[in-house]
Amino acid sequence: MQVDFPNIRHMRVFLETARTGSVSVAAQRCHLSQPAATQALSRLEAAIGTQLLIRKRRQAVLTVCGAAFAYRARRALENLRTAARAALREAGEKPGRGGTFDLKITAAQLRGLTAIADTGSFTIAARELGVSQPTVHRSARNLEALSGVPFFTAHHSGVRLTPAAETFATGAKLAQGEIRLGLEEISRELGEEKATFVLGSLPLARTSIVPKAIHKMVTRFPGIQIRVVEGRYSELLRSLRDGDLDCLIGALRHPDPVEDIRQERLFDDALAIVAHPRHPLAGRENLTLSDTLRYPWIAPPKTTPAGQYLFETLKIHRIPETPVRVVASSLAILRGVLSEGDYVSIVSRHQISVDEGLGAITVLNVELAGHIRDIGLTYRSHWKPTETQACFIEYLREFSRVSR
């Protein structure tokens, strides 16, 4: 089960066989001899590690694992087809009568492209793939020739993908993701569950929701591995759209930032102005924002929901002499700086729930208006999670309800 992308021609033969129920018909439609088609199916099954088809005298029938893999393989090849057409449009070209270049690409070319996209270097991509640099370079240039449009441009720091190549690389990553899910569904069916979930997490959800959901998940499914990726919203959103993340949890954006994602609200969260319990304003009643401006502020970045509220609603930047001395989104930095002096900040009330309970951070009695925001999940519109992944999503929903 170490395959990241099986032989594409073998998958096409498999899908034609699954659709028609005949190896001979699939061979004709894939322009192969019947022995070659039979060999392709055998090699695909060997690579995946289980039987996908039951070959009967008059018909080939999918096994349960075969049906699961067929669904994911169809989605993978559809991603490649759509991305190839979009890449050609990006380059100002039109697909030829025979279709697009996705019909001729190889798995090695896809692996090379995505590695170059991730690393920005032929050399580092080769190291990641465990092959020589000339091999990656040759594969990349062959793909470029196959597409008929420029894919790579030299850059002082390595190599850059053209817009057409970036478009196709996204489709390749989504296709690889579908194959990964297909293999994980097969492992579940075989009783050897080896699943993964890559979750993008914004600061708010890291305190309790994500840890509790992770603990419940790994306790129930010993074979699952959950990767949590942290970062800025813009970076995580791009990774989500590229297929590097399965889901994103945190503050939602309104309106939806792009058309190909869907947002699911889980609960409302409030912002609060905070300080260390030793702060001179701690415990005082009827404070105003003006009272806090006499102290140095730790401001969240403007691109965050809390930062937007601070600058767009409270308009702290319009004060003649700004009180902002630190800009940071890290809870660890916030906690540490607050403990060093009479600093003030604005942050999600849920995000500091643990620190507040431990007495490390206190909420100042400053009344705010219009500071409620939606917290929830963000995922690709056409994402179809596996049963195991859907279970983790349900745990995130469960602990979000508890946190309300």
mmCIF file of C-alpha atoms in Angstrom:
data_model
loop_
_atom_site.group_PDB
_atom_site.id
_atom_site.type_symbol
_atom_site.label_atom_id
_atom_site.label_comp_id
_atom_site.label_asym_id
_atom_site.label_seq_id
_atom_site.Cartn_x
_atom_site.Cartn_y
_atom_site.Cartn_z
ATOM 1 C CA MET A 1 0.000 0.000 0.000
ATOM 2 C CA GLN A 2 2.934 2.369 -0.623
ATOM 3 C CA VAL A 3 1.658 3.501 -4.036
ATOM 4 C CA ASP A 4 1.107 7.242 -4.327
ATOM 5 C CA PHE A 5 -0.091 7.189 -7.933
ATOM 6 C CA PRO A 6 -0.470 3.938 -9.876
ATOM 7 C CA ASN A 7 0.260 3.583 -13.570
ATOM 8 C CA ILE A 8 -2.292 5.800 -15.305
ATOM 9 C CA ARG A 9 -2.715 3.563 -18.348
ATOM 10 C CA HIS A 10 -3.384 0.613 -16.051
ATOM 11 C CA MET A 11 -6.065 2.644 -14.278
ATOM 12 C CA ARG A 12 -7.717 3.524 -17.576
ATOM 13 C CA VAL A 13 -7.845 -0.154 -18.553
ATOM 14 C CA PHE A 14 -9.304 -0.969 -15.146
ATOM 15 C CA LEU A 15 -12.003 1.686 -15.402
ATOM 16 C CA GLU A 16 -12.992 0.610 -18.910
ATOM 17 C CA THR A 17 -13.197 -2.985 -17.741
ATOM 18 C CA ALA A 18 -15.304 -1.942 -14.762
ATOM 19 C CA ARG A 19 -17.601 0.096 -16.999
ATOM 20 C CA THR A 20 -18.073 -2.475 -19.758
ATOM 21 C CA GLY A 21 -17.583 -5.686 -17.804
ATOM 22 C CA SER A 22 -15.251 -6.939 -20.513
ATOM 23 C CA VAL A 23 -11.463 -7.044 -20.654
ATOM 24 C CA SER A 24 -11.513 -7.455 -24.432
ATOM 25 C CA VAL A 25 -13.709 -4.391 -24.937
ATOM 26 C CA ALA A 26 -11.533 -2.409 -22.548
ATOM 27 C CA ALA A 27 -8.459 -3.497 -24.507
ATOM 28 C CA GLN A 28 -9.975 -2.237 -27.771
ATOM 29 C CA ARG A 29 -10.965 1.117 -26.275
ATOM 30 C CA CYS A 30 -7.534 1.574 -24.727
ATOM 31 C CA HIS A 31 -5.809 0.507 -27.996
ATOM 32 C CA LEU A 32 -4.154 -2.519 -26.423
ATOM 33 C CA SER A 33 -4.097 -6.221 -27.124
ATOM 34 C CA GLN A 34 -6.167 -8.339 -24.764
ATOM 35 C CA PRO A 35 -3.065 -9.969 -23.214
ATOM 36 C CA ALA A 36 -1.609 -6.489 -22.605
ATOM 37 C CA ALA A 37 -4.869 -5.347 -20.978
ATOM 38 C CA THR A 38 -4.969 -8.440 -18.786
ATOM 39 C CA GLN A 39 -1.374 -7.818 -17.759
ATOM 40 C CA ALA A 40 -2.189 -4.174 -16.971
ATOM 41 C CA LEU A 41 -4.992 -5.255 -14.634
ATOM 42 C CA SER A 42 -2.755 -7.792 -12.904
ATOM 43 C CA ARG A 43 -0.032 -5.212 -12.381
ATOM 44 C CA LEU A 44 -2.492 -2.683 -10.991
ATOM 45 C CA GLU A 45 -3.832 -5.233 -8.512
ATOM 46 C CA ALA A 46 -0.279 -6.185 -7.527
ATOM 47 C CA ALA A 47 0.632 -2.538 -6.975
ATOM 48 C CA ILE A 48 -2.449 -1.902 -4.842
ATOM 49 C CA GLY A 49 -2.188 -5.187 -3.002
ATOM 50 C CA THR A 50 -5.632 -6.698 -3.469
ATOM 51 C CA GLN A 51 -8.000 -8.099 -6.078
ATOM 52 C CA LEU A 52 -10.090 -5.465 -7.801
ATOM 53 C CA LEU A 53 -11.944 -7.579 -10.376
ATOM 54 C CA ILE A 54 -13.385 -11.070 -10.458
ATOM 55 C CA ARG A 55 -12.826 -12.339 -13.985
ATOM 56 C CA LYS A 56 -15.675 -14.594 -15.028
ATOM 57 C CA ARG A 57 -16.116 -16.288 -18.389
ATOM 58 C CA ARG A 58 -18.402 -13.624 -19.837
ATOM 59 C CA GLN A 59 -18.021 -10.708 -17.483
ATOM 60 C CA ALA A 60 -15.581 -9.011 -15.142
ATOM 61 C CA VAL A 61 -17.170 -7.953 -11.859
ATOM 62 C CA LEU A 62 -15.818 -5.470 -9.332
ATOM 63 C CA THR A 63 -14.925 -6.641 -5.850
ATOM 64 C CA VAL A 64 -15.857 -4.430 -2.901
ATOM 65 C CA CYS A 65 -12.319 -3.030 -2.937
ATOM 66 C CA GLY A 66 -12.524 -2.652 -6.695
ATOM 67 C CA ALA A 67 -15.713 -0.610 -6.452
ATOM 68 C CA ALA A 68 -14.127 1.702 -3.886
ATOM 69 C CA PHE A 69 -11.020 2.175 -5.987
ATOM 70 C CA ALA A 70 -12.991 2.656 -9.217
ATOM 71 C CA TYR A 71 -14.868 5.561 -7.656
ATOM 72 C CA ARG A 72 -11.663 7.297 -6.563
ATOM 73 C CA ALA A 73 -9.828 6.512 -9.814
ATOM 74 C CA ARG A 74 -12.626 8.076 -11.868
ATOM 75 C CA ARG A 75 -12.504 11.220 -9.738
ATOM 76 C CA ALA A 76 -8.702 11.322 -10.041
ATOM 77 C CA LEU A 77 -8.718 11.112 -13.838
ATOM 78 C CA GLU A 78 -11.532 13.652 -14.027
ATOM 79 C CA ASN A 79 -9.416 16.047 -11.975
ATOM 80 C CA LEU A 80 -6.566 15.581 -14.433
ATOM 81 C CA ARG A 81 -8.827 16.120 -17.443
ATOM 82 C CA THR A 82 -10.372 19.277 -15.984
ATOM 83 C CA ALA A 83 -6.984 20.653 -14.947
ATOM 84 C CA ALA A 84 -5.434 19.945 -18.358
ATOM 85 C CA ARG A 85 -8.215 21.856 -20.105
ATOM 86 C CA ALA A 86 -7.902 24.724 -17.634
ATOM 87 C CA ALA A 87 -4.113 24.821 -18.116
ATOM 88 C CA LEU A 88 -4.503 25.101 -21.870
ATOM 89 C CA ARG A 89 -7.050 27.884 -21.463
ATOM 90 C CA GLU A 90 -4.652 29.645 -19.092
ATOM 91 C CA ALA A 91 -1.998 29.518 -21.815
ATOM 92 C CA GLY A 92 -4.421 30.719 -24.475
ATOM 93 C CA GLU A 93 -4.609 27.344 -26.209
ATOM 94 C CA LYS A 94 -7.567 25.121 -27.073
ATOM 95 C CA PRO A 95 -7.773 21.350 -26.537
ATOM 96 C CA GLY A 96 -7.226 19.442 -29.785
ATOM 97 C CA ARG A 97 -9.770 17.164 -31.346
ATOM 98 C CA GLY A 98 -8.156 14.151 -29.735
ATOM 99 C CA GLY A 99 -8.643 15.536 -26.266
ATOM 100 C CA THR A 100 -6.081 17.023 -23.918
ATOM 101 C CA PHE A 101 -2.590 16.028 -22.866
ATOM 102 C CA ASP A 102 -3.842 14.303 -19.696
ATOM 103 C CA LEU A 103 -4.523 11.226 -21.862
ATOM 104 C CA LYS A 104 -0.799 10.748 -22.399
ATOM 105 C CA ILE A 105 0.838 11.747 -19.130
ATOM 106 C CA THR A 106 2.552 9.277 -16.830
ATOM 107 C CA ALA A 107 2.505 8.847 -13.082
ATOM 108 C CA ALA A 108 6.216 9.712 -12.958
ATOM 109 C CA GLN A 109 5.545 13.022 -14.676
ATOM 110 C CA LEU A 110 2.807 13.849 -12.176
ATOM 111 C CA ARG A 111 5.041 13.002 -9.244
ATOM 112 C CA GLY A 112 7.797 15.169 -10.695
ATOM 113 C CA LEU A 113 5.477 18.100 -11.336
ATOM 114 C CA THR A 114 4.002 18.139 -7.845
ATOM 115 C CA ALA A 115 7.445 17.772 -6.263
ATOM 116 C CA ILE A 116 8.762 20.727 -8.289
ATOM 117 C CA ALA A 117 5.670 22.744 -7.389
ATOM 118 C CA ASP A 118 6.254 22.049 -3.686
ATOM 119 C CA THR A 119 10.015 22.659 -3.644
ATOM 120 C CA GLY A 120 10.655 25.187 -6.435
ATOM 121 C CA SER A 121 13.745 23.240 -7.476
ATOM 122 C CA PHE A 122 14.606 20.338 -9.772
ATOM 123 C CA THR A 123 17.395 19.306 -7.420
ATOM 124 C CA ILE A 124 15.348 19.333 -4.217
ATOM 125 C CA ALA A 125 12.428 17.657 -6.006
ATOM 126 C CA ALA A 126 14.772 14.868 -7.112
ATOM 127 C CA ARG A 127 15.993 14.453 -3.553
ATOM 128 C CA GLU A 128 12.412 14.256 -2.287
ATOM 129 C CA LEU A 129 11.527 11.622 -4.877
ATOM 130 C CA GLY A 130 14.728 9.619 -4.422
ATOM 131 C CA VAL A 131 15.802 9.924 -8.067
ATOM 132 C CA SER A 132 18.512 11.809 -9.945
ATOM 133 C CA GLN A 133 18.172 15.460 -10.888
ATOM 134 C CA PRO A 134 18.457 14.709 -14.642
ATOM 135 C CA THR A 135 15.576 12.257 -14.294
ATOM 136 C CA VAL A 136 13.303 14.904 -12.788
ATOM 137 C CA HIS A 137 14.443 17.513 -15.307
ATOM 138 C CA ARG A 138 13.820 15.176 -18.242
ATOM 139 C CA SER A 139 10.401 14.170 -16.910
ATOM 140 C CA ALA A 140 9.438 17.830 -16.435
ATOM 141 C CA ARG A 141 10.515 18.828 -19.930
ATOM 142 C CA ASN A 142 8.712 15.823 -21.435
ATOM 143 C CA LEU A 143 5.530 16.923 -19.684
ATOM 144 C CA GLU A 144 6.036 20.432 -20.985
ATOM 145 C CA ALA A 145 6.457 19.117 -24.536
ATOM 146 C CA LEU A 146 3.382 16.932 -24.119
ATOM 147 C CA SER A 147 1.223 19.852 -23.068
ATOM 148 C CA GLY A 148 2.543 22.087 -25.815
ATOM 149 C CA VAL A 149 2.735 25.130 -23.537
ATOM 150 C CA PRO A 150 5.501 26.517 -21.284
ATOM 151 C CA PHE A 151 5.428 24.998 -17.815
ATOM 152 C CA PHE A 152 8.685 26.140 -16.205
ATOM 153 C CA THR A 153 10.719 29.332 -16.049
ATOM 154 C CA ALA A 154 14.180 29.746 -14.579
ATOM 155 C CA HIS A 155 14.470 31.837 -11.439
ATOM 156 C CA HIS A 156 17.438 32.929 -9.338
ATOM 157 C CA SER A 157 16.186 30.759 -6.473
ATOM 158 C CA GLY A 158 15.400 27.729 -8.641
ATOM 159 C CA VAL A 159 12.483 27.197 -10.996
ATOM 160 C CA ARG A 160 8.999 28.625 -11.129
ATOM 161 C CA LEU A 161 5.835 27.152 -12.549
ATOM 162 C CA THR A 162 3.945 29.165 -15.143
ATOM 163 C CA PRO A 163 0.266 29.904 -14.416
ATOM 164 C CA ALA A 164 -0.676 27.024 -16.748
ATOM 165 C CA ALA A 165 1.611 24.653 -14.860
ATOM 166 C CA GLU A 166 0.280 25.821 -11.481
ATOM 167 C CA THR A 167 -3.247 25.129 -12.684
ATOM 168 C CA PHE A 168 -2.350 21.634 -13.807
ATOM 169 C CA ALA A 169 -0.267 20.943 -10.694
ATOM 170 C CA THR A 170 -3.335 21.677 -8.559
ATOM 171 C CA GLY A 171 -5.325 19.118 -10.550
ATOM 172 C CA ALA A 172 -2.484 16.612 -10.173
ATOM 173 C CA LYS A 173 -2.441 17.072 -6.400
ATOM 174 C CA LEU A 174 -6.195 16.648 -6.193
ATOM 175 C CA ALA A 175 -5.904 13.496 -8.291
ATOM 176 C CA GLN A 176 -3.180 12.141 -6.013
ATOM 177 C CA GLY A 177 -5.408 12.918 -3.050
ATOM 178 C CA GLU A 178 -8.247 10.858 -4.531
ATOM 179 C CA ILE A 179 -5.929 7.898 -5.048
ATOM 180 C CA ARG A 180 -4.720 8.217 -1.460
ATOM 181 C CA LEU A 181 -8.293 8.099 -0.212
ATOM 182 C CA GLY A 182 -9.019 5.104 -2.432
ATOM 183 C CA LEU A 183 -6.084 3.207 -0.951
ATOM 184 C CA GLU A 184 -7.175 4.125 2.556
ATOM 185 C CA GLU A 185 -10.700 2.876 1.861
ATOM 186 C CA ILE A 186 -9.245 -0.400 0.639
ATOM 187 C CA SER A 187 -7.127 -0.741 3.777
ATOM 188 C CA ARG A 188 -10.262 -0.222 5.867
ATOM 189 C CA GLU A 189 -12.106 -2.901 3.896
ATOM 190 C CA LEU A 190 -9.200 -5.316 4.410
ATOM 191 C CA GLY A 191 -9.198 -4.685 8.165
ATOM 192 C CA GLU A 192 -5.769 -3.044 8.014
ATOM 193 C CA GLU A 193 -6.875 0.549 8.313
ATOM 194 C CA LYS A 194 -4.107 3.012 7.540
ATOM 195 C CA ALA A 195 -5.709 6.397 7.211
ATOM 196 C CA THR A 196 -4.543 9.978 7.302
ATOM 197 C CA PHE A 197 -6.194 13.316 7.905
ATOM 198 C CA VAL A 198 -4.419 16.595 7.211
ATOM 199 C CA LEU A 199 -6.119 19.398 9.113
ATOM 200 C CA GLY A 200 -5.361 23.068 8.716
ATOM 201 C CA SER A 201 -5.938 24.773 12.048
ATOM 202 C CA LEU A 202 -6.209 28.455 12.802
ATOM 203 C CA PRO A 203 -5.308 29.596 16.351
ATOM 204 C CA LEU A 204 -8.770 29.557 17.884
ATOM 205 C CA ALA A 205 -9.472 25.839 17.446
ATOM 206 C CA ARG A 206 -6.091 24.621 18.688
ATOM 207 C CA THR A 207 -6.850 25.162 22.370
ATOM 208 C CA SER A 208 -9.444 22.467 23.018
ATOM 209 C CA ILE A 209 -11.552 21.454 20.014
ATOM 210 C CA VAL A 210 -8.790 19.978 17.879
ATOM 211 C CA PRO A 211 -6.889 18.268 20.747
ATOM 212 C CA LYS A 212 -10.057 16.598 22.053
ATOM 213 C CA ALA A 213 -11.143 15.445 18.599
ATOM 214 C CA ILE A 214 -7.654 14.099 17.883
ATOM 215 C CA HIS A 215 -7.533 12.167 21.146
ATOM 216 C CA LYS A 216 -10.910 10.562 20.564
ATOM 217 C CA MET A 217 -9.987 9.713 16.979
ATOM 218 C CA VAL A 218 -6.631 8.069 17.616
ATOM 219 C CA THR A 219 -8.084 6.178 20.571
ATOM 220 C CA ARG A 220 -10.799 4.693 18.386
ATOM 221 C CA PHE A 221 -8.681 4.173 15.246
ATOM 222 C CA PRO A 222 -5.131 3.024 16.095
ATOM 223 C CA GLY A 223 -4.185 3.013 12.400
ATOM 224 C CA ILE A 224 -4.955 6.664 11.737
ATOM 225 C CA GLN A 225 -2.412 9.469 11.590
ATOM 226 C CA ILE A 226 -3.577 13.062 11.943
ATOM 227 C CA ARG A 227 -1.360 15.887 10.775
ATOM 228 C CA VAL A 228 -2.142 19.387 11.985
ATOM 229 C CA VAL A 229 -0.798 22.220 9.843
ATOM 230 C CA GLU A 230 -0.716 25.730 11.287
ATOM 231 C CA GLY A 231 -0.286 28.960 9.392
ATOM 232 C CA ARG A 232 -1.914 32.113 8.124
ATOM 233 C CA TYR A 233 -5.378 31.856 6.653
ATOM 234 C CA SER A 234 -4.271 32.735 3.122
ATOM 235 C CA GLU A 235 -1.597 30.027 3.161
ATOM 236 C CA LEU A 236 -3.910 27.393 4.595
ATOM 237 C CA LEU A 237 -6.676 28.240 2.129
ATOM 238 C CA ARG A 238 -4.320 27.779 -0.799
ATOM 239 C CA SER A 239 -3.097 24.467 0.603
ATOM 240 C CA LEU A 240 -6.708 23.378 1.005
ATOM 241 C CA ARG A 241 -7.577 24.247 -2.592
ATOM 242 C CA ASP A 242 -4.409 22.507 -3.823
ATOM 243 C CA GLY A 243 -5.388 19.315 -2.022
ATOM 244 C CA ASP A 244 -2.546 19.444 0.515
ATOM 245 C CA LEU A 245 -5.121 19.814 3.323
ATOM 246 C CA ASP A 246 -8.306 17.830 3.809
ATOM 247 C CA CYS A 247 -10.096 20.451 5.862
ATOM 248 C CA LEU A 248 -9.579 23.769 7.627
ATOM 249 C CA ILE A 249 -11.007 24.792 11.003
ATOM 250 C CA GLY A 250 -11.147 28.329 12.353
ATOM 251 C CA ALA A 251 -12.846 31.670 11.815
ATOM 252 C CA LEU A 252 -14.998 31.752 8.674
ATOM 253 C CA ARG A 253 -14.780 34.486 6.057
ATOM 254 C CA HIS A 254 -17.791 36.332 4.683
ATOM 255 C CA PRO A 255 -18.561 36.181 1.878
ATOM 256 C CA ASP A 256 -16.967 32.893 0.819
ATOM 257 C CA PRO A 257 -13.437 33.798 -0.325
ATOM 258 C CA VAL A 258 -13.553 31.627 -3.476
ATOM 259 C CA GLU A 259 -16.159 29.634 -5.365
ATOM 260 C CA ASP A 260 -14.625 26.163 -5.022
ATOM 261 C CA ILE A 261 -14.817 25.939 -1.227
ATOM 262 C CA ARG A 262 -17.684 25.470 1.205
ATOM 263 C CA GLN A 263 -17.911 26.789 4.761
ATOM 264 C CA GLU A 264 -19.815 25.130 7.594
ATOM 265 C CA ARG A 265 -20.585 27.160 10.694
ATOM 266 C CA LEU A 266 -20.016 25.366 13.994
ATOM 267 C CA PHE A 267 -20.479 28.058 16.643
ATOM 268 C CA ASP A 268 -20.165 31.750 17.419
ATOM 269 C CA ASP A 269 -17.180 33.173 19.217
ATOM 270 C CA ALA A 270 -16.675 36.507 20.940
ATOM 271 C CA LEU A 271 -13.629 38.723 21.035
ATOM 272 C CA ALA A 272 -12.305 40.130 24.298
ATOM 273 C CA ILE A 273 -9.729 42.690 25.368
ATOM 274 C CA VAL A 274 -7.255 40.930 27.633
ATOM 275 C CA ALA A 275 -4.252 41.490 29.863
ATOM 276 C CA HIS A 276 -2.245 39.713 32.545
ATOM 277 C CA PRO A 277 -4.057 39.354 35.909
ATOM 278 C CA ARG A 278 -1.467 41.741 37.446
ATOM 279 C CA HIS A 279 -2.381 44.516 34.987
ATOM 280 C CA PRO A 280 -3.526 47.794 36.633
ATOM 281 C CA LEU A 281 -6.863 47.586 34.804
ATOM 282 C CA ALA A 282 -7.582 43.971 35.811
ATOM 283 C CA GLY A 283 -10.768 43.696 37.877
ATOM 284 C CA ARG A 284 -11.873 47.295 37.318
ATOM 285 C CA GLU A 285 -15.466 47.918 36.228
ATOM 286 C CA ASN A 286 -16.895 50.008 33.392
ATOM 287 C CA LEU A 287 -13.685 50.369 31.438
ATOM 288 C CA THR A 288 -13.628 51.917 27.987
ATOM 289 C CA LEU A 289 -11.310 51.389 25.054
ATOM 290 C CA SER A 290 -9.722 54.753 25.835
ATOM 291 C CA ASP A 291 -8.647 53.430 29.235
ATOM 292 C CA THR A 292 -6.591 50.713 27.539
ATOM 293 C CA LEU A 293 -4.893 53.043 25.064
ATOM 294 C CA ARG A 294 -2.592 54.371 27.781
ATOM 295 C CA TYR A 295 -0.857 50.985 27.742
ATOM 296 C CA PRO A 296 1.188 49.231 25.049
ATOM 297 C CA TRP A 297 -0.844 46.928 22.796
ATOM 298 C CA ILE A 298 -0.138 43.548 21.246
ATOM 299 C CA ALA A 299 -2.160 43.624 18.039
ATOM 300 C CA PRO A 300 -3.098 40.630 15.890
ATOM 301 C CA PRO A 301 -2.219 41.004 12.169
ATOM 302 C CA LYS A 302 -4.694 43.032 10.119
ATOM 303 C CA THR A 303 -5.433 39.987 7.973
ATOM 304 C CA THR A 304 -6.942 38.076 10.914
ATOM 305 C CA PRO A 305 -10.576 38.526 12.022
ATOM 306 C CA ALA A 306 -9.440 39.947 15.374
ATOM 307 C CA GLY A 307 -7.045 42.276 13.596
ATOM 308 C CA GLN A 308 -9.760 43.415 11.201
ATOM 309 C CA TYR A 309 -12.020 44.215 14.142
ATOM 310 C CA LEU A 310 -9.263 46.112 15.928
ATOM 311 C CA PHE A 311 -8.350 48.226 12.909
ATOM 312 C CA GLU A 312 -11.630 48.483 10.982
ATOM 313 C CA THR A 313 -14.168 48.669 13.818
ATOM 314 C CA LEU A 314 -12.194 50.078 16.731
ATOM 315 C CA LYS A 315 -9.957 52.023 14.287
ATOM 316 C CA ILE A 316 -6.978 51.889 16.594
ATOM 317 C CA HIS A 317 -4.687 53.019 13.772
ATOM 318 C CA ARG A 318 -6.363 56.445 13.638
ATOM 319 C CA ILE A 319 -5.143 57.384 17.101
ATOM 320 C CA PRO A 320 -2.487 60.145 16.773
ATOM 321 C CA GLU A 321 0.122 58.056 18.560
ATOM 322 C CA THR A 322 -0.575 54.350 18.062
ATOM 323 C CA PRO A 323 -0.372 52.187 21.188
ATOM 324 C CA VAL A 324 0.526 49.114 19.081
ATOM 325 C CA ARG A 325 4.028 47.954 20.000
ATOM 326 C CA VAL A 326 3.842 44.289 19.025
ATOM 327 C CA VAL A 327 2.088 42.529 16.139
ATOM 328 C CA ALA A 328 1.716 38.780 16.589
ATOM 329 C CA SER A 329 -0.890 36.041 16.181
ATOM 330 C CA SER A 330 0.820 33.362 18.295
ATOM 331 C CA LEU A 331 -0.912 32.550 21.573
ATOM 332 C CA ALA A 332 2.453 31.581 23.060
ATOM 333 C CA ILE A 333 3.893 35.013 22.215
ATOM 334 C CA LEU A 334 0.749 36.717 23.526
ATOM 335 C CA ARG A 335 0.890 34.811 26.797
ATOM 336 C CA GLY A 336 4.596 35.481 27.238
ATOM 337 C CA VAL A 337 4.530 39.211 26.488
ATOM 338 C CA LEU A 338 1.448 39.821 28.656
ATOM 339 C CA SER A 339 3.282 38.267 31.586
ATOM 340 C CA GLU A 340 6.241 40.627 31.115
ATOM 341 C CA GLY A 341 4.432 43.935 31.604
ATOM 342 C CA ASP A 342 1.275 46.014 31.391
ATOM 343 C CA TYR A 343 0.343 45.028 27.872
ATOM 344 C CA VAL A 344 -3.158 44.823 26.394
ATOM 345 C CA SER A 345 -4.458 42.777 23.453
ATOM 346 C CA ILE A 346 -7.617 41.581 21.743
ATOM 347 C CA VAL A 347 -8.192 37.888 21.170
ATOM 348 C CA SER A 348 -10.833 35.193 20.845
ATOM 349 C CA ARG A 349 -12.467 34.396 24.176
ATOM 350 C CA HIS A 350 -12.529 30.716 23.262
ATOM 351 C CA GLN A 351 -8.855 30.746 22.301
ATOM 352 C CA ILE A 352 -7.783 31.842 25.782
ATOM 353 C CA SER A 353 -10.264 29.661 27.688
ATOM 354 C CA VAL A 354 -7.537 27.392 29.071
ATOM 355 C CA ASP A 355 -5.206 30.285 29.990
ATOM 356 C CA GLU A 356 -8.084 32.155 31.575
ATOM 357 C CA GLY A 357 -8.977 29.112 33.652
ATOM 358 C CA LEU A 358 -5.354 28.775 34.784
ATOM 359 C CA GLY A 359 -5.170 32.445 35.735
ATOM 360 C CA ALA A 360 -2.545 33.302 33.115
ATOM 361 C CA ILE A 361 -4.738 35.758 31.160
ATOM 362 C CA THR A 362 -7.686 37.839 32.302
ATOM 363 C CA VAL A 363 -10.469 39.548 30.364
ATOM 364 C CA LEU A 364 -10.759 43.290 30.930
ATOM 365 C CA ASN A 365 -14.223 44.724 31.522
ATOM 366 C CA VAL A 366 -14.408 46.617 28.220
ATOM 367 C CA GLU A 367 -17.725 46.400 26.416
ATOM 368 C CA LEU A 368 -17.412 45.623 22.698
ATOM 369 C CA ALA A 369 -20.014 45.784 19.950
ATOM 370 C CA GLY A 370 -20.219 43.796 16.723
ATOM 371 C CA HIS A 371 -17.449 41.423 17.735
ATOM 372 C CA ILE A 372 -19.183 38.059 17.352
ATOM 373 C CA ARG A 373 -17.749 35.921 14.557
ATOM 374 C CA ASP A 374 -18.532 32.559 13.011
ATOM 375 C CA ILE A 375 -16.203 29.628 13.665
ATOM 376 C CA GLY A 376 -16.385 26.537 11.515
ATOM 377 C CA LEU A 377 -15.029 24.175 8.904
ATOM 378 C CA THR A 378 -13.850 24.999 5.409
ATOM 379 C CA TYR A 379 -13.407 22.333 2.743
ATOM 380 C CA ARG A 380 -13.419 21.901 -1.005
ATOM 381 C CA SER A 381 -16.875 21.890 -2.557
ATOM 382 C CA HIS A 382 -16.383 18.500 -4.222
ATOM 383 C CA TRP A 383 -14.484 16.825 -1.388
ATOM 384 C CA LYS A 384 -15.804 13.347 -0.558
ATOM 385 C CA PRO A 385 -14.273 12.196 2.749
ATOM 386 C CA THR A 386 -13.778 8.547 3.547
ATOM 387 C CA GLU A 387 -15.837 7.021 6.361
ATOM 388 C CA THR A 388 -12.886 7.422 8.703
ATOM 389 C CA GLN A 389 -12.362 11.057 7.740
ATOM 390 C CA ALA A 390 -16.081 11.730 8.122
ATOM 391 C CA CYS A 391 -15.846 10.343 11.652
ATOM 392 C CA PHE A 392 -13.113 12.861 12.518
ATOM 393 C CA ILE A 393 -15.207 15.693 11.075
ATOM 394 C CA GLU A 394 -18.074 14.575 13.307
ATOM 395 C CA TYR A 395 -15.785 14.661 16.356
ATOM 396 C CA LEU A 396 -14.797 18.235 15.470
ATOM 397 C CA ARG A 397 -18.501 19.092 15.318
ATOM 398 C CA GLU A 398 -19.155 17.301 18.606
ATOM 399 C CA PHE A 399 -16.484 19.166 20.575
ATOM 400 C CA SER A 400 -17.477 22.442 18.928
ATOM 401 C CA ARG A 401 -20.981 21.979 20.317
ATOM 402 C CA VAL A 402 -19.522 21.326 23.763
ATOM 403 C CA SER A 403 -17.451 24.518 23.569
ATOM 404 C CA ARG A 404 -20.417 26.793 22.901
#
